XYZ file of C-alpha atoms in Angstrom:
783
model
C 111.748 -39.650 111.833
C 110.031 -37.592 113.955
C 107.990 -35.535 111.099
C 107.198 -39.208 109.555
C 106.281 -41.026 112.821
C 104.090 -37.518 113.780
C 101.704 -36.948 110.794
C 101.308 -41.957 111.381
C 100.661 -40.835 114.971
C 98.192 -37.918 114.188
C 95.108 -39.956 112.364
C 94.982 -42.805 114.787
C 95.401 -39.610 117.949
C 91.597 -38.417 116.064
C 90.627 -41.633 115.019
C 91.326 -43.279 118.543
C 89.323 -39.921 120.002
C 85.793 -40.176 118.250
C 86.087 -44.190 118.932
C 85.805 -43.560 122.081
C 83.363 -41.423 122.057
C 82.002 -44.067 119.915
C 82.248 -46.263 123.114
C 84.928 -48.156 121.255
C 88.409 -49.150 121.601
C 91.051 -46.620 123.393
C 93.807 -48.691 122.581
C 94.008 -45.599 119.001
C 93.181 -42.523 121.283
C 96.399 -43.835 123.979
C 98.566 -45.072 121.253
C 97.946 -41.602 118.777
C 99.295 -40.014 121.459
C 102.171 -41.419 122.991
C 103.632 -41.743 119.451
C 103.028 -38.287 118.771
C 104.738 -37.897 122.471
C 107.643 -40.428 120.308
C 107.972 -38.124 117.451
C 108.956 -35.210 120.099
C 111.597 -36.678 122.149
C 112.759 -38.246 118.336
C 112.946 -34.742 117.099
C 114.682 -33.614 120.929
C 117.212 -36.630 120.243
C 116.155 -38.165 123.315
C 116.949 -41.692 124.129
C 113.935 -41.694 126.108
C 111.636 -41.984 123.089
C 113.358 -45.292 122.443
C 111.747 -46.462 125.722
C 108.426 -44.870 125.875
C 108.212 -46.339 122.069
C 109.522 -49.670 123.191
C 106.492 -49.450 126.546
C 103.925 -48.775 123.026
C 105.787 -51.678 121.145
C 104.784 -54.264 124.196
C 101.479 -52.837 125.239
C 100.661 -53.962 121.433
C 101.364 -56.667 121.442
C 99.519 -57.784 124.282
C 96.755 -56.293 123.126
C 97.165 -57.877 119.837
C 97.313 -61.025 120.913
C 93.929 -60.626 123.369
C 91.821 -58.939 120.657
C 92.908 -61.650 118.446
C 93.314 -65.196 120.278
C 96.310 -65.703 118.709
C 95.198 -66.153 114.793
C 96.995 -64.579 112.502
C 95.284 -62.543 110.150
C 94.099 -60.421 113.098
C 97.461 -59.488 113.952
C 98.837 -58.507 110.610
C 97.263 -54.932 111.127
C 97.828 -54.166 114.523
C 101.663 -55.265 114.427
C 102.838 -55.283 110.850
C 103.302 -51.033 111.711
C 105.271 -51.933 114.358
C 107.165 -54.108 113.445
C 108.194 -51.655 111.054
C 108.433 -48.412 113.373
C 110.401 -50.530 115.989
C 113.066 -51.382 112.969
C 114.167 -47.662 113.056
C 113.955 -46.847 116.365
C 116.852 -50.033 116.798
C 118.872 -48.186 114.178
C 117.315 -44.203 116.039
C 118.791 -46.091 118.979
C 122.261 -47.479 118.366
C 122.475 -44.013 116.388
C 121.482 -42.250 120.099
C 123.795 -44.097 122.077
C 127.426 -45.099 120.387
C 128.255 -47.487 123.368
C 124.708 -49.712 122.907
C 125.299 -49.661 118.966
C 124.961 -53.333 119.030
C 122.312 -53.529 121.250
C 119.953 -51.474 118.212
C 121.690 -53.255 115.495
C 120.781 -56.837 117.179
C 117.465 -55.564 117.644
C 116.717 -54.163 114.399
C 117.955 -57.915 112.973
C 115.196 -59.796 115.596
C 112.723 -57.706 114.679
C 113.667 -57.775 110.746
C 113.699 -61.660 111.363
C 110.281 -61.569 112.942
C 108.873 -58.959 109.602
C 110.564 -62.076 107.587
C 109.017 -64.852 109.058
C 105.744 -62.446 109.425
C 105.250 -61.857 105.848
C 106.029 -65.709 104.843
C 103.494 -66.941 107.032
C 101.694 -64.594 104.378
C 101.844 -67.280 101.734
C 100.814 -70.179 103.797
C 97.213 -71.147 105.064
C 95.851 -69.734 107.741
C 93.447 -71.079 110.288
C 93.854 -74.380 108.888
C 91.336 -76.926 110.621
C 91.768 -80.742 109.786
C 90.358 -83.502 112.433
C 88.936 -86.385 110.134
C 87.443 -89.616 111.654
C 89.795 -91.971 111.981
C 86.248 -93.840 109.603
C 86.138 -90.900 107.181
C 90.811 -91.950 106.822
C 89.487 -95.230 106.314
C 86.946 -95.393 104.397
C 86.402 -96.928 100.479
C 84.794 -96.067 97.929
C 81.870 -99.846 96.471
C 80.130 -98.643 93.963
C 82.610 -97.709 91.074
C 81.673 -97.330 87.334
C 83.911 -98.389 85.038
C 82.380 -99.274 81.704
C 81.666 -96.079 79.776
C 78.308 -97.022 78.597
C 76.969 -97.399 82.059
C 73.826 -95.613 82.561
C 76.093 -94.026 85.871
C 78.193 -92.236 83.444
C 76.117 -89.666 83.142
C 75.477 -85.816 84.160
C 71.770 -85.285 83.620
C 71.573 -82.978 86.249
C 72.506 -79.581 87.274
C 74.552 -82.026 90.603
C 74.531 -85.156 88.344
C 71.590 -86.962 89.560
C 68.330 -85.403 90.687
C 69.466 -85.222 94.222
C 72.437 -82.915 93.655
C 75.157 -84.672 95.498
C 77.501 -83.590 92.733
C 79.454 -86.271 93.210
C 80.665 -88.737 90.249
C 81.277 -92.149 90.961
C 84.908 -92.695 88.720
C 88.920 -93.454 90.136
C 90.315 -93.427 87.633
C 91.597 -90.337 89.143
C 93.206 -90.105 92.974
C 95.388 -88.790 95.223
C 98.730 -90.588 93.767
C 98.036 -89.828 90.226
C 96.286 -86.108 90.092
C 99.556 -84.388 89.270
C 99.467 -85.787 85.956
C 96.886 -84.350 85.019
C 97.118 -81.950 82.088
C 94.422 -79.784 79.860
C 92.897 -82.087 76.942
C 90.883 -80.197 74.527
C 89.931 -76.540 75.280
C 86.648 -74.976 73.373
C 85.598 -71.047 72.843
C 81.645 -70.452 72.285
C 82.828 -67.372 70.941
C 80.169 -65.272 72.825
C 81.263 -61.817 74.217
C 80.297 -60.777 77.452
C 78.403 -57.775 77.980
C 77.601 -55.585 80.387
C 75.113 -57.583 83.590
C 76.487 -61.220 82.176
C 77.524 -63.825 83.123
C 79.383 -67.659 82.016
C 78.092 -70.591 85.335
C 77.098 -72.933 83.518
C 78.419 -76.579 83.950
C 77.379 -79.043 81.560
C 75.389 -81.723 80.733
C 76.325 -84.927 79.513
C 74.831 -88.232 77.728
C 77.393 -90.838 76.270
C 79.270 -88.824 73.547
C 77.854 -86.034 74.085
C 77.994 -83.115 76.266
C 75.189 -80.417 75.966
C 76.177 -76.548 77.689
C 74.769 -72.812 77.164
C 76.383 -69.202 76.882
C 74.622 -66.334 79.123
C 72.946 -65.870 76.431
C 71.112 -68.855 76.096
C 72.776 -70.596 73.001
C 72.955 -74.039 73.382
C 77.071 -75.769 71.738
C 77.355 -80.560 71.562
C 80.107 -81.027 72.287
C 81.971 -84.259 71.731
C 83.340 -85.212 74.601
C 86.436 -86.339 74.140
C 87.956 -83.545 71.891
C 85.882 -81.063 72.521
C 85.026 -80.330 68.859
C 81.156 -78.157 68.483
C 78.950 -80.982 66.994
C 75.779 -78.413 66.869
C 75.216 -74.925 67.768
C 71.525 -73.352 68.243
C 70.907 -70.107 68.678
C 67.122 -68.646 70.506
C 68.321 -64.840 69.845
C 67.455 -64.480 72.933
C 67.038 -60.750 73.986
C 69.507 -60.315 76.335
C 69.338 -57.328 79.184
C 72.459 -56.734 80.079
C 71.521 -56.153 83.982
C 71.661 -60.449 84.717
C 72.298 -62.680 82.322
C 72.933 -65.652 82.565
C 72.448 -69.937 81.983
C 73.729 -72.356 84.904
C 72.758 -76.143 82.409
C 70.461 -77.803 80.623
C 68.434 -79.864 80.531
C 67.967 -83.711 78.630
C 64.683 -86.127 78.092
C 64.952 -88.983 76.267
C 60.554 -90.449 75.993
C 61.815 -93.663 75.002
C 63.248 -93.471 78.769
C 60.337 -92.231 81.032
C 56.989 -91.002 79.091
C 56.009 -87.832 79.518
C 52.536 -87.538 81.151
C 51.095 -86.977 77.473
C 52.531 -90.387 76.691
C 52.338 -92.401 79.893
C 50.327 -95.877 78.659
C 51.801 -95.353 75.055
C 55.036 -97.693 73.636
C 57.926 -96.264 71.725
C 58.349 -92.330 70.890
C 55.769 -90.181 70.358
C 55.261 -88.120 66.869
C 55.913 -84.268 67.235
C 54.578 -81.906 63.834
C 55.870 -83.216 60.643
C 59.233 -84.993 62.594
C 60.228 -87.501 64.801
C 61.950 -85.942 68.243
C 63.768 -88.193 70.560
C 65.963 -87.402 72.604
C 66.195 -83.895 73.325
C 68.171 -80.619 75.347
C 65.257 -78.576 77.210
C 66.668 -74.967 77.688
C 65.138 -71.943 78.670
C 65.975 -68.227 78.343
C 66.002 -64.940 79.047
C 63.549 -63.283 77.931
C 61.729 -65.947 79.661
C 61.447 -69.545 77.231
C 61.451 -72.580 77.548
C 63.137 -74.721 74.162
C 63.115 -78.599 73.844
C 65.726 -79.313 70.758
C 67.400 -82.808 69.474
C 69.953 -83.480 71.043
C 71.312 -85.142 67.853
C 70.614 -82.291 65.786
C 70.347 -79.136 67.484
C 67.138 -78.544 65.813
C 64.074 -77.069 67.709
C 62.083 -80.354 67.927
C 58.439 -78.923 66.631
C 55.966 -81.030 68.007
C 57.315 -78.894 71.577
C 55.118 -76.128 71.895
C 54.905 -73.765 69.477
C 57.662 -75.229 66.970
C 59.531 -76.012 70.236
C 59.334 -73.269 72.324
C 56.729 -72.110 74.683
C 56.539 -68.794 76.139
C 56.329 -68.206 79.944
C 54.945 -65.185 79.835
C 51.475 -66.522 79.677
C 48.963 -65.969 82.640
C 51.668 -64.115 83.807
C 50.192 -59.955 82.659
C 52.487 -57.629 82.858
C 56.736 -58.504 82.739
C 58.879 -55.501 82.202
C 61.587 -55.639 80.678
C 63.851 -57.856 82.560
C 61.488 -58.548 85.052
C 61.225 -62.127 84.605
C 63.585 -64.634 83.681
C 64.916 -68.142 84.009
C 68.783 -67.802 85.153
C 68.786 -72.195 86.148
C 68.728 -75.715 85.269
C 64.745 -76.171 84.638
C 64.262 -79.930 86.328
C 63.505 -82.950 84.224
C 61.928 -85.238 86.815
C 58.807 -87.469 85.635
C 58.711 -86.747 82.138
C 57.671 -82.831 83.317
C 59.813 -79.852 83.236
C 59.254 -77.381 86.295
C 60.424 -74.513 85.910
C 59.990 -70.805 88.452
C 61.533 -67.628 87.019
C 63.981 -64.664 88.682
C 61.793 -62.083 89.162
C 63.960 -58.839 89.410
C 64.599 -57.945 93.208
C 63.592 -55.071 95.055
C 62.027 -53.142 92.019
C 58.164 -53.087 93.058
C 55.289 -54.444 95.305
C 53.476 -55.238 91.639
C 56.372 -58.051 90.176
C 55.542 -60.962 88.037
C 54.130 -63.681 89.723
C 56.909 -66.788 91.631
C 54.580 -69.405 90.297
C 56.217 -72.526 89.010
C 54.903 -74.394 86.538
C 55.204 -77.429 84.980
C 55.269 -79.169 81.657
C 55.651 -81.907 79.280
C 58.629 -82.450 78.275
C 57.046 -84.405 75.263
C 54.355 -82.349 74.099
C 55.122 -79.019 76.018
C 51.488 -78.635 77.056
C 50.697 -76.849 80.948
C 50.472 -80.024 83.400
C 50.434 -78.436 86.692
C 50.801 -74.729 87.923
C 51.157 -73.932 91.762
C 50.958 -70.573 93.083
C 51.191 -70.157 96.227
C 49.147 -66.564 96.655
C 45.960 -68.721 94.902
C 46.317 -72.540 94.736
C 42.800 -73.320 93.229
C 45.232 -72.086 90.549
C 46.479 -75.939 88.710
C 47.012 -74.958 85.057
C 46.328 -71.462 83.032
C 44.057 -68.795 85.258
C 40.458 -67.919 84.272
C 40.610 -65.780 81.266
C 40.887 -62.124 82.270
C 43.030 -63.406 85.613
C 47.205 -64.571 86.677
C 48.804 -65.951 87.992
C 49.153 -63.768 91.808
C 51.159 -61.599 91.444
C 54.296 -61.120 93.190
C 54.574 -64.372 95.031
C 57.592 -66.005 96.202
C 59.652 -67.114 93.562
C 61.632 -70.341 92.862
C 64.708 -69.207 90.971
C 68.092 -72.110 91.480
C 67.604 -75.791 91.318
C 64.969 -78.367 92.050
C 66.262 -81.418 92.975
C 63.218 -84.644 92.778
C 62.850 -87.905 94.920
C 61.260 -90.611 92.178
C 60.391 -93.408 95.300
C 58.525 -90.425 96.981
C 57.072 -88.474 93.649
C 58.680 -84.998 95.146
C 60.270 -82.830 94.245
C 61.575 -80.623 96.576
C 62.126 -76.780 95.749
C 64.152 -73.532 97.322
C 61.910 -70.372 97.371
C 62.533 -66.611 98.181
C 60.995 -63.882 99.302
C 58.482 -61.676 98.159
C 59.516 -58.565 97.297
C 60.189 -55.855 98.279
C 63.163 -57.204 99.916
C 63.556 -54.933 102.661
C 59.400 -54.196 103.237
C 57.002 -56.630 103.833
C 53.987 -55.066 105.494
C 52.028 -55.765 102.649
C 52.795 -59.724 102.529
C 49.996 -62.388 102.554
C 49.708 -64.933 105.210
C 50.811 -67.807 102.203
C 53.704 -65.471 101.015
C 54.613 -65.558 104.579
C 54.766 -69.065 104.857
C 56.259 -69.927 101.532
C 59.021 -67.265 101.169
C 62.549 -68.716 102.262
C 61.442 -72.218 102.900
C 61.724 -75.181 101.214
C 58.502 -76.458 99.172
C 58.197 -80.218 98.599
C 55.681 -80.931 95.725
C 54.123 -83.747 94.747
C 55.562 -84.146 91.338
C 52.237 -85.685 88.884
C 50.493 -83.003 90.590
C 51.928 -79.907 92.031
C 49.508 -80.299 94.688
C 51.902 -79.538 97.883
C 53.316 -82.157 100.103
C 54.802 -80.031 102.639
C 57.000 -76.697 103.575
C 59.595 -75.609 105.620
C 60.933 -72.613 106.229
C 64.055 -70.830 107.351
C 63.184 -67.272 108.077
C 60.386 -66.287 108.583
C 59.183 -63.233 107.634
C 62.247 -62.241 105.337
C 63.147 -59.035 104.965
C 66.805 -59.232 104.841
C 66.854 -60.325 100.453
C 67.883 -64.181 102.063
C 65.984 -66.334 99.581
C 66.968 -69.931 99.734
C 68.871 -70.049 96.223
C 70.870 -73.545 96.462
C 69.537 -76.591 95.447
C 68.109 -78.777 98.561
C 70.480 -82.187 98.064
C 69.159 -85.722 98.942
C 70.955 -88.182 101.005
C 70.638 -91.145 103.390
C 71.026 -89.466 107.002
C 72.556 -91.660 109.922
C 70.495 -91.901 112.389
C 72.757 -92.794 115.035
C 71.651 -96.818 114.956
C 72.999 -98.126 112.144
C 70.123 -97.181 109.598
C 69.406 -93.478 107.591
C 66.493 -91.474 106.875
C 66.047 -90.341 103.906
C 66.827 -87.023 104.288
C 67.234 -83.142 102.650
C 70.039 -81.343 103.050
C 69.100 -77.156 102.972
C 72.203 -74.365 103.297
C 71.208 -70.681 103.338
C 72.407 -67.847 103.255
C 72.089 -66.582 106.892
C 75.157 -69.621 106.279
C 72.960 -72.169 108.411
C 72.375 -75.688 107.698
C 69.362 -77.502 108.100
C 68.595 -81.311 107.791
C 65.333 -82.023 107.495
C 63.531 -85.390 106.729
C 62.201 -85.088 102.989
C 59.131 -86.882 103.941
C 57.345 -84.886 106.173
C 59.869 -82.115 105.849
C 61.016 -81.828 109.731
C 64.854 -81.224 110.945
C 66.639 -84.622 111.938
C 69.002 -82.712 113.532
C 68.517 -79.261 116.070
C 67.066 -76.460 115.299
C 66.133 -73.685 117.603
C 63.661 -70.757 117.839
C 65.569 -67.974 119.066
C 63.977 -64.254 119.577
C 65.574 -62.176 116.909
C 66.330 -57.945 117.179
C 62.790 -56.311 117.612
C 63.944 -52.601 116.977
C 61.025 -49.975 117.943
C 62.190 -47.550 115.445
C 60.966 -50.311 112.685
C 57.489 -49.416 110.815
C 57.942 -52.658 109.666
C 56.838 -56.308 110.813
C 58.941 -58.757 112.118
C 58.965 -62.103 113.356
C 59.924 -62.219 117.220
C 62.482 -65.976 116.527
C 64.181 -66.814 113.855
C 65.032 -70.466 113.159
C 68.738 -71.724 114.867
C 70.165 -74.629 112.756
C 72.411 -75.903 116.361
C 72.027 -79.263 115.360
C 74.962 -78.819 112.465
C 78.176 -77.104 112.075
C 78.630 -72.983 112.027
C 81.131 -72.511 109.481
C 80.919 -68.538 109.610
C 81.014 -65.684 112.647
C 77.998 -65.688 113.902
C 77.380 -62.577 114.889
C 80.432 -59.791 114.703
C 82.272 -57.440 118.025
C 84.044 -54.546 116.797
C 87.740 -56.312 117.719
C 86.502 -58.677 114.746
C 86.753 -55.578 112.045
C 90.345 -55.582 110.055
C 92.334 -53.855 107.461
C 95.596 -53.938 105.913
C 96.465 -51.078 107.372
C 96.166 -49.251 110.611
C 94.008 -47.084 108.827
C 91.749 -48.909 107.562
C 91.541 -51.056 110.207
C 90.841 -47.895 112.115
C 88.034 -47.100 109.670
C 86.244 -49.999 110.008
C 86.172 -49.973 113.220
C 84.641 -46.180 113.617
C 82.008 -47.392 110.915
C 80.861 -50.591 112.760
C 80.339 -48.693 116.210
C 78.453 -46.333 113.845
C 75.915 -49.259 112.578
C 72.695 -49.692 114.015
C 73.908 -53.681 113.983
C 72.294 -55.788 117.300
C 73.385 -59.590 115.552
C 71.610 -61.841 113.396
C 68.671 -60.480 111.930
C 69.047 -56.435 112.610
C 66.123 -54.986 110.821
C 66.799 -51.731 107.718
C 65.246 -49.179 109.843
C 64.367 -45.435 108.005
C 67.855 -43.449 107.613
C 69.749 -45.671 110.319
C 73.036 -47.692 108.219
C 72.027 -50.792 109.498
C 74.747 -53.775 109.330
C 73.449 -56.913 108.012
C 75.857 -60.415 108.150
C 75.371 -62.250 107.140
C 75.341 -60.284 104.092
C 72.622 -61.274 101.632
C 75.055 -63.123 99.255
C 76.078 -65.413 102.119
C 76.954 -67.419 103.768
C 75.973 -70.144 101.276
C 74.666 -69.447 97.486
C 73.170 -71.036 94.673
C 76.737 -73.069 94.374
C 75.441 -75.712 97.468
C 76.793 -78.069 98.534
C 78.316 -81.366 97.142
C 78.540 -84.512 98.821
C 80.479 -87.839 98.776
C 78.495 -90.575 99.118
C 80.931 -93.110 100.238
C 82.359 -91.358 102.924
C 79.637 -89.659 103.769
C 81.115 -86.260 103.913
C 79.877 -82.625 102.858
C 81.667 -80.050 101.411
C 80.334 -76.691 101.532
C 81.770 -73.243 100.237
C 80.895 -70.385 102.386
C 81.488 -66.711 101.397
C 82.024 -64.139 104.642
C 80.673 -60.950 103.384
C 78.356 -57.573 105.538
C 76.062 -55.347 104.078
C 75.157 -52.603 105.217
C 71.479 -50.607 104.194
C 68.523 -48.428 105.400
C 65.680 -47.303 104.771
C 64.053 -43.608 102.382
C 60.640 -41.989 102.486
C 60.095 -42.717 98.479
C 59.690 -38.889 98.187
C 63.260 -38.695 99.951
C 65.104 -40.818 96.924
C 65.279 -38.101 95.287
C 69.095 -36.740 95.779
C 70.533 -40.841 95.672
C 71.964 -43.403 93.933
C 69.889 -44.523 90.879
C 69.142 -47.833 90.010
C 72.508 -49.792 88.846
C 72.347 -53.454 88.971
C 71.385 -56.016 91.684
C 71.349 -55.886 95.064
C 73.898 -52.391 94.945
C 72.998 -48.825 95.664
C 69.317 -47.337 95.494
C 66.264 -50.090 95.374
C 63.496 -48.265 94.058
C 60.567 -50.521 95.833
C 57.145 -49.152 93.940
C 53.924 -49.207 95.891
C 56.450 -48.989 99.475
C 56.304 -46.219 101.405
C 60.249 -47.403 101.472
C 62.993 -47.581 99.309
C 66.173 -49.051 100.148
C 69.719 -48.279 99.885
C 72.091 -51.076 100.146
C 76.121 -51.897 99.836
C 78.374 -54.497 101.195
C 80.596 -53.293 104.343
C 83.834 -52.848 103.112
C 86.576 -50.913 104.526
C 87.940 -47.236 101.760
C 91.145 -49.886 99.828
C 87.035 -52.265 98.905
C 87.784 -55.194 101.226
C 85.305 -56.829 103.538
C 85.486 -54.693 106.687
C 85.655 -58.195 108.817
C 88.629 -60.153 109.014
C 89.753 -63.143 106.971
C 89.011 -65.483 106.219
C 86.157 -63.778 103.795
C 86.197 -67.126 102.203
C 86.258 -71.322 103.068
C 86.161 -74.324 101.815
C 84.616 -77.122 104.205
C 84.301 -80.807 104.810
C 81.567 -81.952 107.633
C 81.173 -85.820 108.527
C 77.771 -86.211 108.273
C 78.382 -89.049 110.631
C 79.421 -86.799 113.424
C 78.063 -83.035 112.496
C 81.101 -81.907 113.129
C 83.557 -80.554 110.652
C 86.363 -82.271 109.614
C 88.385 -79.702 107.510
C 88.734 -76.771 107.258
C 90.635 -74.014 105.206
C 91.122 -70.585 103.444
C 89.542 -70.850 99.884
C 91.424 -68.778 96.919
C 94.364 -66.344 97.136
C 93.975 -62.782 96.349
C 96.873 -62.843 93.258
C 93.711 -62.615 90.572
C 91.844 -59.035 92.700
C 91.346 -55.677 91.904
C 91.192 -53.637 93.223
C 91.235 -50.022 92.302
C 91.158 -51.311 88.247
C 94.704 -52.943 89.072
C 95.944 -56.816 89.774
C 96.887 -57.668 93.781
C 99.448 -60.715 91.111
C 100.180 -61.561 95.786
C 99.449 -65.069 96.547
C 98.029 -64.672 99.725
C 95.502 -67.578 100.739
C 94.386 -65.139 102.864
C 89.809 -66.357 101.568
C 87.880 -65.449 99.817
C 84.082 -65.152 98.660
C 83.400 -67.886 95.812
C 79.914 -69.046 94.145
C 79.367 -72.147 92.484
C 79.712 -75.499 93.987
C 82.477 -78.652 93.408
C 82.626 -81.597 91.887
C 83.055 -85.011 94.149
C 84.851 -88.491 93.077
C 84.669 -92.002 94.008
C 88.468 -91.879 94.751
C 88.246 -89.157 97.258
C 89.284 -86.411 95.273
C 86.709 -82.710 94.834
C 87.415 -80.131 92.264
C 86.659 -76.805 92.731
C 86.744 -73.352 90.929
C 84.280 -70.848 91.662
C 86.966 -68.431 93.206
C 88.563 -65.140 92.909
C 91.747 -66.809 91.034
C 91.562 -68.389 88.521
C 92.122 -71.727 89.125
C 91.186 -75.116 89.017
C 92.418 -77.219 92.661
C 91.763 -80.379 93.417
C 91.077 -81.430 97.473
C 91.410 -84.677 99.525
C 87.990 -85.074 100.480
C 89.311 -86.991 103.832
C 90.922 -84.346 105.082
C 91.324 -80.950 103.338
C 94.957 -81.504 101.747
C 94.940 -79.551 98.669
C 96.836 -81.552 96.056
C 96.733 -80.086 92.417
C 95.757 -76.814 90.547
C 95.545 -75.605 87.545
C 96.158 -72.555 86.206
C 93.256 -71.182 83.760
C 92.523 -67.873 82.075
C 90.239 -66.610 83.261
C 88.644 -67.090 86.912
C 84.953 -68.920 86.558
C 82.172 -69.314 88.427
C 81.654 -72.684 87.626
C 80.752 -75.976 89.069
C 82.901 -78.342 87.764
C 81.862 -82.641 86.184
C 82.919 -85.944 85.214
C 82.550 -88.259 83.171
C 83.468 -91.158 81.327
C 84.481 -90.913 78.223
C 82.805 -93.824 75.568
C 86.074 -93.363 73.256
C 89.243 -94.052 74.837
C 87.772 -94.870 78.517
C 89.465 -92.234 79.854
C 88.145 -90.290 83.134
C 87.911 -86.154 82.152
C 87.301 -83.560 84.933
C 84.977 -80.128 82.610
C 85.055 -77.022 84.121
C 83.755 -73.136 81.767
C 85.819 -70.635 82.952
C 84.095 -67.314 82.280
C 85.406 -64.695 84.292
C 85.201 -64.212 88.197
C 82.834 -62.510 90.188
C 83.977 -58.413 90.457
C 86.651 -59.391 87.747
C 86.496 -57.531 84.770
C 88.810 -60.172 82.511
C 85.596 -62.603 81.461
C 86.194 -65.223 78.586
C 84.752 -68.198 77.530
C 86.350 -71.115 77.465
C 85.387 -74.412 78.269
C 88.780 -76.608 79.081
C 88.802 -80.779 79.770
C 91.680 -81.840 82.475
C 92.640 -85.739 82.150
C 95.575 -88.268 82.398
C 97.543 -88.860 79.437
C 96.985 -91.573 77.297
C 98.948 -94.380 77.360
């Protein structure tokens, strides 16, 4: 024991000296040397070793409670080693003091019981908030769809409707019967997952058919009752092995909403040598827009060039993998509106972030919004291109038909971490929500969430349209935008002005940074913050004493002055939240009857710094998205960026690493919050953890809410589809998936049986080696 304790204590003492010299806590230094003294006394078989250890133990308990604010997970690495050592020391006491042997055995037993209780507590969700208002608890659904033929029993957009609330007005599956849910059918696409591909699609449902796409842009039509394939289409996309995905396909029926070319005409317009009525609109990773007959899957020959529109037209040079489409196109008022994903941080000269609207019937370009040259309203003049390197819209847009406005979340201009070259137009429109007139593409308003974004905090989530309570019994037509900075902005969607309070606050202005900085940033103080806004040394965590100490050392070495600390040359800087979020592309789900918003957020930090281009040699070569070296060709600096993780590969800050929350839109308060997901299917060092500890993990996608007060979610790192009570946040059901999921569930009534189905794609969780190609439907047993 003396040798083991000495070996265990020495790193604490040495690391403690380093931490103290960096201005950090002296606890590790003092404790490390004190434990070395205990080891020496044990070697001498001196009973005073037990007394000294007991004093260290008591001080550690008091220090831990003070630093951890009484929270469970922060206590684990601080106290768990001492509980183990305490049991051994109690047995040593029984050996060294035979007259008081029972005291030693009793202490050992008591500490063993405490340790057992701590282990048991690890399998219970910690930090759960449950505070639903009386209004929420008594709310009932008022507009339930029970007829499968109803127009409201369709899932036509990423968030079901153009408002993107992810709300299904269905109530067959309830809190009382959800435990009886079972797999009704499973479909596999047969597509293998190449490096860089992730299956994140949400099906589109029209009547008795589901339509969906794969990471390689194959499109499938499935029987909504049985999951049997009706047709498939393969565009033979030139996938990249970098960032291949397709989050959904769109639907357009000219008989319901005429396209611009059909205005004033009746019926369906003949196209080419066939009549293509209702059609599926899809995009590809090699920048094509395609229209398919919804009944047969054949290309609509009158759309573009035999069913295809080349989206590189007018873009100028497009290097391989530098511009492609990943999100569902927005169909609004007979237009197909698309942006495009521009590969971050490759160079300062990249393809344009232009937004374009195409006639949904013919594929003709109706309008273009080029923020760098708003005089270009369609194709650029001959010999010219759309403005290069403007901020892009790569996520999902939304649409208000009454106002005639589409709402688009924008990113920032490459290079992401260096912005001296940016234009005034880029600074005005980056990391913002832009409202455009659906018929003309002209800008109605813009509201910016991050000024002069140097952190890759692009707005990824779809703006969600709701009727927001005005506090006087009425409502305001509102737009909710969640951000990677873990902020929630609520805007009047007519004007773009904030409804809930936003403050402009001073942010770090580092004199050593050569980059131009915004002196202030907007903070949405009128909506609750769902995760810590600032990190301190005491927030560092680890599974053990040692990785916690290492994370504390790394934290003290990093430049960090709070939110919006800029990167500088050669000095590793902490970015919190990291550029994964906060809240990413999944967005939010709204229970429209109960007026509650469900938000899943992740807690990851990133560390980065700038490197002069002439000094790049010797640094990591570019690999993937947002990791290692970001070249930023043409800028004076490249950027080196990585996750703020411990040596074990886990986030350095304390858990939870991800949560799901219910925000009461009436009170703008958190009604409930709980850690999201377990560590069961996490891989560390190539091995599965296989311990279902509900520690809360990072997540993607979003939930679907239903009229019965249930919400379904599957985008966790562990392999489960879960159901929650949207009022209280209580988990009421879960089902094991064959692999993880990054997709949002959806729900509908099958016209054949009238049953409510919940469908989710399981293609593999992020950062997990196990991938799949599953589409899984759940339903209650048939009677």
